Amino acid sequence: MYVIGIIGVSEYTTHFSVMVELQDPAGRHHPVLLSEGVPSINEVKPKKHHYYQISIDDPDIVKLTIQLTTLHGNPNMYVSTREDNKTPDVRRHDRASRMNGFYPDIIVLEKTARHNLTHDFYVGIQSYEDSTYNLVYFTETKNGQMGI
C-alpha cells in the first residue's frame, strides 16, 4: 500500500493530478483505465511506452473518438482492438496516428454491421524524444448524443 500526500503552501489556487502506473514483477506495464471525457496528461521518455485501456459496454455507442494532443515533443498513438494485444506499438496495432506534433492525433472508430464497439480498446503512446501529451476519448450514441 502506498500513501501519497500533497500539500499546497501557496496563497494561490494550485491544480495537480496524480498518475499511477502499474508494473508487474517482470517489468511489464499494465494499461491505465481511462474515463470518458477526463483527460490524462502525461509524459513519455524516448523509446518508452505508456498504455491505456478504454472499456465500452453500452451497445448504443456508434462512434469512439480518441484524441492525443501534443503539449511538447512528438508522441505517437497506436490502438489495438484485440484482447491478445493490450500493448499496441509501432509494429503491432490495428490503427495508428502519427501527426508529428502539429495537430491533434485523432482516431475515430465507428460501429458497423460486422463490428460493434462493445469491448475493450487498448491505446499505446510512444515517442522518440521527450514528449508531453494530453489523451482523452469521447463516445457518441446512434441519436448523436455524447456518451458523457
mmCIF file of N, CA, C and O in Angstrom, residues 4-8 14 16-18:
data_model
loop_
_atom_site.group_PDB
_atom_site.id
_atom_site.type_symbol
_atom_site.label_atom_id
_atom_site.label_comp_id
_atom_site.label_asym_id
_atom_site.label_seq_id
_atom_site.Cartn_x
_atom_site.Cartn_y
_atom_site.Cartn_z
ATOM 1 N N ILE A 4 0.075 8.824 -0.627
ATOM 2 C CA ILE A 4 0.653 9.992 -1.274
ATOM 3 C C ILE A 4 0.017 11.229 -0.657
ATOM 4 O O ILE A 4 -1.211 11.349 -0.614
ATOM 5 N N GLY A 5 0.830 12.140 -0.179
ATOM 6 C CA GLY A 5 0.320 13.383 0.402
ATOM 7 C C GLY A 5 0.760 14.561 -0.436
ATOM 8 O O GLY A 5 1.906 14.640 -0.875
ATOM 9 N N ILE A 6 -0.158 15.484 -0.660
ATOM 10 C CA ILE A 6 0.155 16.684 -1.422
ATOM 11 C C ILE A 6 -0.313 17.869 -0.599
ATOM 12 O O ILE A 6 -1.480 17.946 -0.206
ATOM 13 N N ILE A 7 0.600 18.794 -0.344
ATOM 14 C CA ILE A 7 0.278 19.954 0.482
ATOM 15 C C ILE A 7 0.606 21.203 -0.325
ATOM 16 O O ILE A 7 1.720 21.354 -0.842
ATOM 17 N N GLY A 8 -0.369 22.101 -0.455
ATOM 18 C CA GLY A 8 -0.137 23.370 -1.136
ATOM 19 C C GLY A 8 0.205 24.440 -0.121
ATOM 20 O O GLY A 8 -0.526 24.636 0.849
ATOM 21 N N THR A 14 -3.899 25.977 -6.437
ATOM 22 C CA THR A 14 -2.994 25.049 -7.091
ATOM 23 C C THR A 14 -3.791 23.893 -7.666
ATOM 24 O O THR A 14 -4.681 23.360 -7.014
ATOM 25 N N PHE A 16 -3.448 20.064 -9.544
ATOM 26 C CA PHE A 16 -2.499 18.978 -9.717
ATOM 27 C C PHE A 16 -3.249 17.703 -10.073
ATOM 28 O O PHE A 16 -4.460 17.606 -9.946
ATOM 29 N N SER A 17 -2.491 16.727 -10.528
ATOM 30 C CA SER A 17 -3.039 15.393 -10.755
ATOM 31 C C SER A 17 -1.984 14.388 -10.344
ATOM 32 O O SER A 17 -0.793 14.695 -10.311
ATOM 33 N N VAL A 18 -2.432 13.205 -10.021
ATOM 34 C CA VAL A 18 -1.538 12.123 -9.641
ATOM 35 C C VAL A 18 -1.771 10.995 -10.629
ATOM 36 O O VAL A 18 -2.901 10.564 -10.853
#
